[in-house]
């Protein structure tokens, strides 16, 4: 059975994380993703990070660009722009992440390309969106986390601001863009026309702040850092056993009562400060002061075994090395070996959702720079969309 997006062509004119991540998700589902890169340098992520495997492309680039083909185009060159326009005629989707206004100066903005292909779904990913007083500001994940409120609510009280080490703004923008692209492609079946998608890191970060904005509007106060705790449930956080930390999640009344039985602290169910979840959230610090001495009486493994057997959610705190080698990650095939013409093989994260009828697959390794340039130009010539290859073909 064909992959669900087979027959959909995506032009990936993006760099670094949000756009490439979005396009890789589409590629994993079967889309033909053509990565259009600047000659000579390519995607700047090819040269990022302070370590390498065997080749010159960074592991960061390798992680974000599987299942794509690469062609280099100088979009300031009229000749190469003609190649882009020929590709646009064959495309369903285009993703770009230039600062607003740059695409217009390069002759690849939505109005220009819509005139060439009215069915084109054109996604722009930027720091702050195409409109508004901040639209011309440069935007990275850190900047978006700062102005969206994430930094103000992350970490621990009275400490320096803590960024979420996961690039939630970048990756969130990529995920939201993929969702919008697929919605637009489905909508095009009825309307016959594509549309412009305007996504931003700022809005992605803000949109993911569901609990934090709920607390703001519910209490009238901006959320402050609470470490590993949860804003809507308690106890729901990391706790310290006699030999280190683990996490618990007694997130409803039934779990709370079971949790107290396992701890041997059933007297706390009669304490009005902790009688309901709302009360426990309000008095979370007092609750943890009550529970802390109890947790110190047993090891992490003892507590995890006892709580798990009783049905209370709990887990050890694994580092990434432990997480990717865990029996669950192995069973779910969350580490894939990717073949590569230079690296030989390298490890990459697997597919985060499983498809029963059309399981995703690694069809192509992350491309070398301009690896498919000659191939793609020949395709365009054969389709009558390009008169001749405008650059010397590469192998």
XYZ file of C-alpha atoms in Angstrom:
395
model
C 0.000 0.000 0.000
C 1.318 3.456 -0.913
C 2.296 5.858 1.827
C -0.507 8.389 2.491
C 1.288 11.396 0.990
C 2.719 9.633 -2.030
C 2.147 11.873 -5.061
C 2.401 15.084 -3.014
C 5.450 17.193 -3.901
C 6.875 19.611 -1.337
C 9.488 22.293 -2.000
C 11.509 22.830 1.178
C 13.138 26.276 1.002
C 13.832 26.403 4.710
C 16.790 26.051 7.019
C 17.736 25.083 10.562
C 14.817 23.453 12.462
C 11.155 24.492 12.161
C 10.804 24.280 8.373
C 13.061 21.247 7.851
C 11.293 19.396 10.694
C 7.894 20.153 9.147
C 9.047 18.943 5.739
C 10.665 15.811 7.170
C 7.352 14.866 8.784
C 5.674 15.195 5.386
C 8.491 13.234 3.740
C 8.161 10.434 6.282
C 4.522 10.101 5.229
C 5.527 9.668 1.597
C 5.737 13.184 0.153
C 8.416 13.874 -2.449
C 10.333 16.615 -0.627
C 12.818 18.630 -2.667
C 15.212 20.590 -0.482
C 16.257 23.793 -2.253
C 19.530 25.106 -0.837
C 21.945 27.972 -1.520
C 24.931 26.913 -3.666
C 28.191 26.349 -1.836
C 26.931 26.468 1.729
C 23.521 24.815 1.656
C 21.308 24.759 4.722
C 23.283 26.523 7.465
C 22.583 23.587 9.774
C 24.961 21.499 7.658
C 27.745 23.448 9.384
C 26.283 23.793 12.890
C 27.045 21.943 16.151
C 30.488 21.390 17.569
C 30.904 17.740 16.634
C 30.806 15.549 13.550
C 30.459 11.891 12.699
C 32.466 10.979 9.595
C 31.347 13.528 7.028
C 31.146 17.312 6.910
C 27.388 17.576 7.456
C 26.448 18.087 11.098
C 24.433 15.470 13.012
C 21.796 18.173 13.439
C 21.340 18.385 9.676
C 21.252 14.605 9.380
C 18.536 14.427 12.060
C 16.163 16.789 10.238
C 16.491 15.980 6.551
C 15.914 12.300 5.792
C 13.663 11.298 2.886
C 14.501 14.457 0.905
C 16.271 15.262 -2.358
C 18.628 18.252 -2.612
C 19.127 20.789 -5.359
C 21.081 24.038 -5.073
C 19.615 27.202 -6.561
C 20.838 30.781 -6.342
C 17.490 32.529 -6.082
C 19.127 35.861 -6.902
C 20.021 34.425 -10.317
C 17.337 34.770 -13.022
C 18.402 31.433 -14.504
C 18.089 29.550 -11.243
C 14.838 31.328 -10.476
C 13.441 29.849 -13.685
C 14.307 26.407 -12.324
C 12.415 27.275 -9.135
C 9.386 28.406 -11.143
C 9.471 25.157 -13.122
C 9.545 23.194 -9.875
C 6.637 25.272 -8.530
C 4.538 24.142 -11.490
C 5.008 20.547 -10.321
C 4.564 21.206 -6.591
C 1.672 20.907 -4.168
C 3.358 22.603 -1.196
C 6.170 25.082 -0.591
C 7.674 25.815 2.830
C 9.934 28.822 3.432
C 11.260 30.444 6.590
C 12.835 33.701 5.445
C 12.200 36.902 7.358
C 8.991 38.554 6.076
C 9.705 40.520 2.911
C 12.715 38.493 1.799
C 10.667 36.062 -0.298
C 9.187 38.997 -2.209
C 12.619 40.425 -2.968
C 13.692 37.024 -4.284
C 10.619 36.732 -6.511
C 9.271 33.716 -4.619
C 6.519 35.244 -2.485
C 3.044 33.732 -2.416
C 1.347 36.150 -4.886
C 4.112 35.500 -7.445
C 4.021 31.731 -7.100
C 0.226 31.580 -6.867
C 0.102 33.112 -10.352
C 2.276 30.226 -11.562
C 0.388 27.505 -9.659
C -2.966 28.493 -8.107
C -3.169 25.105 -6.335
C 0.046 25.719 -4.404
C -0.168 25.532 -0.603
C 2.494 28.013 0.526
C 3.671 27.945 4.145
C 5.748 30.733 5.670
C 7.388 30.079 9.037
C 8.993 33.057 10.761
C 9.842 34.316 14.209
C 6.738 36.444 14.678
C 4.527 36.047 11.610
C 4.057 38.099 8.473
C 2.174 40.945 10.181
C 2.285 42.897 13.431
C 4.810 45.290 14.962
C 7.335 42.498 15.655
C 7.195 40.889 12.217
C 10.601 42.231 11.144
C 12.396 41.113 14.275
C 14.762 38.168 13.911
C 13.392 35.219 15.819
C 14.935 32.068 17.220
C 13.547 29.493 19.635
C 15.097 31.249 22.639
C 13.576 34.583 21.611
C 10.141 33.027 21.160
C 10.347 31.264 24.528
C 11.255 34.585 26.133
C 8.452 36.734 24.718
C 5.770 34.035 24.877
C 6.057 33.714 28.664
C 7.756 30.307 28.742
C 10.994 31.550 30.304
C 9.083 33.416 32.998
C 7.322 30.248 34.147
C 10.050 27.664 33.644
C 12.632 26.408 36.124
C 12.584 26.992 39.870
C 11.661 30.026 41.986
C 14.363 32.636 42.616
C 16.727 31.207 40.003
C 17.914 32.638 36.697
C 15.415 32.205 33.824
C 15.470 28.649 32.473
C 14.837 27.894 28.815
C 13.072 24.675 27.985
C 15.965 22.673 26.560
C 13.590 21.131 24.007
C 13.133 23.643 21.173
C 9.391 23.859 21.766
C 8.890 27.012 19.677
C 10.804 25.684 16.663
C 9.399 22.176 16.787
C 5.928 23.440 17.673
C 5.932 25.761 14.657
C 6.959 22.834 12.472
C 4.186 20.631 13.848
C 1.523 23.330 13.553
C 2.664 24.046 9.993
C 2.405 20.381 9.017
C -1.114 20.276 10.462
C -2.085 23.439 8.538
C -0.488 22.210 5.306
C -2.388 18.930 5.361
C -5.614 20.766 6.209
C -5.070 23.106 3.243
C -4.278 20.207 0.910
C -7.513 18.476 1.947
C -9.454 21.744 1.603
C -8.033 22.214 -1.876
C -9.925 19.134 -3.001
C -13.110 21.176 -2.632
C -11.947 24.692 -3.465
C -9.453 23.808 -6.189
C -7.086 26.429 -4.840
C -4.189 26.535 -2.457
C -3.612 29.198 0.181
C -0.961 30.986 2.212
C -0.144 29.609 5.680
C 1.434 32.091 8.082
C 3.061 30.332 11.082
C 5.450 31.666 13.697
C 7.647 30.484 16.539
C 6.051 33.074 18.839
C 2.511 31.823 18.260
C 3.578 28.181 18.492
C 5.184 28.803 21.883
C 2.141 30.727 23.085
C -0.288 28.118 21.744
C 1.516 25.379 23.664
C 1.162 27.363 26.903
C -2.314 25.966 27.590
C -2.016 25.486 31.357
C -0.082 28.694 31.907
C -2.563 30.995 30.150
C -5.432 29.164 31.860
C -3.855 29.941 35.225
C -3.344 33.576 34.211
C -6.953 34.120 33.220
C -8.341 32.022 36.059
C -6.397 33.745 38.848
C -5.440 37.098 37.348
C -1.780 36.351 38.082
C 0.975 35.319 35.684
C 2.351 31.858 36.433
C 5.713 31.649 38.158
C 8.288 28.808 38.091
C 7.287 25.651 39.961
C 10.059 23.239 38.994
C 8.771 19.824 37.948
C 5.303 20.338 39.438
C 2.048 20.666 37.516
C -0.223 23.699 37.526
C -3.451 21.717 37.480
C -2.788 18.646 39.655
C -1.005 17.685 42.870
C 0.924 15.673 43.774
C 2.349 15.565 40.250
C 6.115 16.162 40.266
C 9.570 14.843 41.059
C 10.178 13.667 44.627
C 13.307 12.504 46.442
C 13.702 8.951 47.745
C 16.575 7.753 49.926
C 18.811 7.215 46.871
C 17.646 9.915 44.444
C 14.744 11.379 42.540
C 11.761 9.900 40.702
C 8.364 11.219 39.582
C 4.783 10.617 40.700
C 1.429 11.560 39.203
C -1.520 11.134 41.572
C -3.574 13.361 39.301
C -7.138 12.572 40.404
C -8.984 11.845 43.634
C -8.989 8.085 43.211
C -5.249 7.986 42.593
C -4.682 10.323 45.540
C -6.429 7.961 47.953
C -4.561 4.935 46.574
C -1.313 6.889 46.748
C -1.872 7.623 50.453
C -2.478 3.941 51.183
C 0.804 2.963 49.506
C 2.661 5.637 51.472
C 0.988 4.676 54.735
C -0.226 8.265 55.137
C -3.997 7.803 55.023
C -4.420 10.398 57.793
C -3.780 13.081 55.162
C -7.111 12.361 53.459
C -8.784 14.034 56.425
C -6.590 17.144 56.226
C -8.730 19.901 54.701
C -5.662 21.420 53.057
C -5.422 18.322 50.886
C -9.034 17.146 50.679
C -9.507 17.975 46.983
C -7.230 18.404 44.015
C -7.913 22.148 44.019
C -6.900 22.337 47.658
C -3.775 20.290 47.027
C -2.721 22.556 44.167
C -3.259 25.622 46.357
C -1.291 24.038 49.207
C 1.230 22.168 47.099
C 4.298 23.353 49.016
C 2.777 22.331 52.350
C 1.774 18.993 50.848
C 5.302 18.268 49.665
C 6.697 19.239 53.065
C 4.382 16.643 54.615
C 5.355 13.937 52.131
C 9.096 14.538 51.837
C 10.150 12.648 55.014
C 8.045 9.651 53.970
C 9.705 9.377 50.555
C 13.126 9.375 52.194
C 12.330 6.126 54.010
C 12.606 3.936 50.890
C 14.599 3.736 47.669
C 13.383 4.875 44.265
C 12.980 1.313 43.053
C 10.969 0.339 46.121
C 8.599 3.276 45.738
C 8.237 2.806 41.970
C 7.475 -0.898 42.365
C 4.915 -0.310 45.117
C 3.154 2.576 43.387
C 3.126 0.896 39.986
C 1.643 -2.277 41.454
C -1.116 -0.155 43.002
C -1.802 1.588 39.694
C -0.394 5.011 40.601
C 1.575 6.583 37.701
C 5.269 6.802 38.584
C 8.593 6.519 36.788
C 12.344 6.793 37.160
C 14.056 9.864 35.730
C 16.093 8.568 32.796
C 18.789 10.446 30.941
C 18.631 10.381 27.130
C 21.090 7.508 26.906
C 18.843 5.430 29.132
C 15.646 6.616 27.437
C 16.602 5.629 23.892
C 17.836 2.227 25.104
C 14.818 1.526 27.310
C 12.806 -1.596 26.591
C 9.823 0.544 25.579
C 11.828 2.637 23.096
C 13.268 -0.575 21.640
C 9.842 -2.200 21.395
C 8.447 0.907 19.681
C 11.438 1.131 17.286
C 12.186 4.696 18.344
C 15.809 4.427 17.223
C 16.448 3.802 13.540
C 19.699 3.083 11.743
C 19.888 5.353 8.708
C 22.145 4.355 5.802
C 24.237 7.195 4.363
C 26.765 7.400 1.506
C 29.352 9.140 3.699
C 28.467 8.191 7.269
C 27.811 4.540 6.501
C 25.062 4.364 9.103
C 23.981 6.680 11.886
C 21.340 6.514 14.597
C 18.265 8.720 14.379
C 14.965 8.966 16.186
C 12.265 6.797 14.704
C 8.696 7.648 13.767
C 6.663 9.028 16.713
C 3.323 7.712 15.442
C 2.652 4.302 13.952
C 0.490 3.714 10.869
C -1.124 0.273 10.676
C -1.712 0.190 6.926
C 1.071 2.430 5.648
C 3.984 2.328 8.080
C 6.529 5.065 7.481
C 9.938 4.121 6.182
C 13.328 5.656 5.576
C 13.407 5.800 1.791
C 16.265 8.251 1.369
C 19.152 9.286 3.622
C 19.655 12.997 4.327
C 20.923 14.312 0.978
C 24.384 15.550 0.196
C 24.390 19.136 -1.011
C 22.959 19.287 -4.556
C 23.009 15.495 -4.694
C 19.878 15.420 -6.839
C 20.354 18.656 -8.773
C 21.114 17.043 -12.112
C 18.364 14.464 -11.635
C 15.743 17.104 -10.910
C 16.774 19.301 -13.816
C 16.487 16.330 -16.161
C 12.998 15.626 -14.816
C 11.955 19.197 -15.566
C 13.424 19.034 -19.075
C 11.604 15.745 -19.738
C 8.318 17.348 -18.604
C 8.862 20.285 -20.939
C 9.054 22.745 -18.047
C 12.715 23.640 -18.553
C 14.529 24.073 -21.846
C 17.860 22.799 -20.620
C 19.910 22.259 -17.488
C 21.203 25.711 -16.589
C 24.110 24.488 -14.497
C 26.742 21.916 -15.136
C 25.368 18.583 -13.996
C 26.882 16.994 -10.917
C 27.053 13.332 -10.076
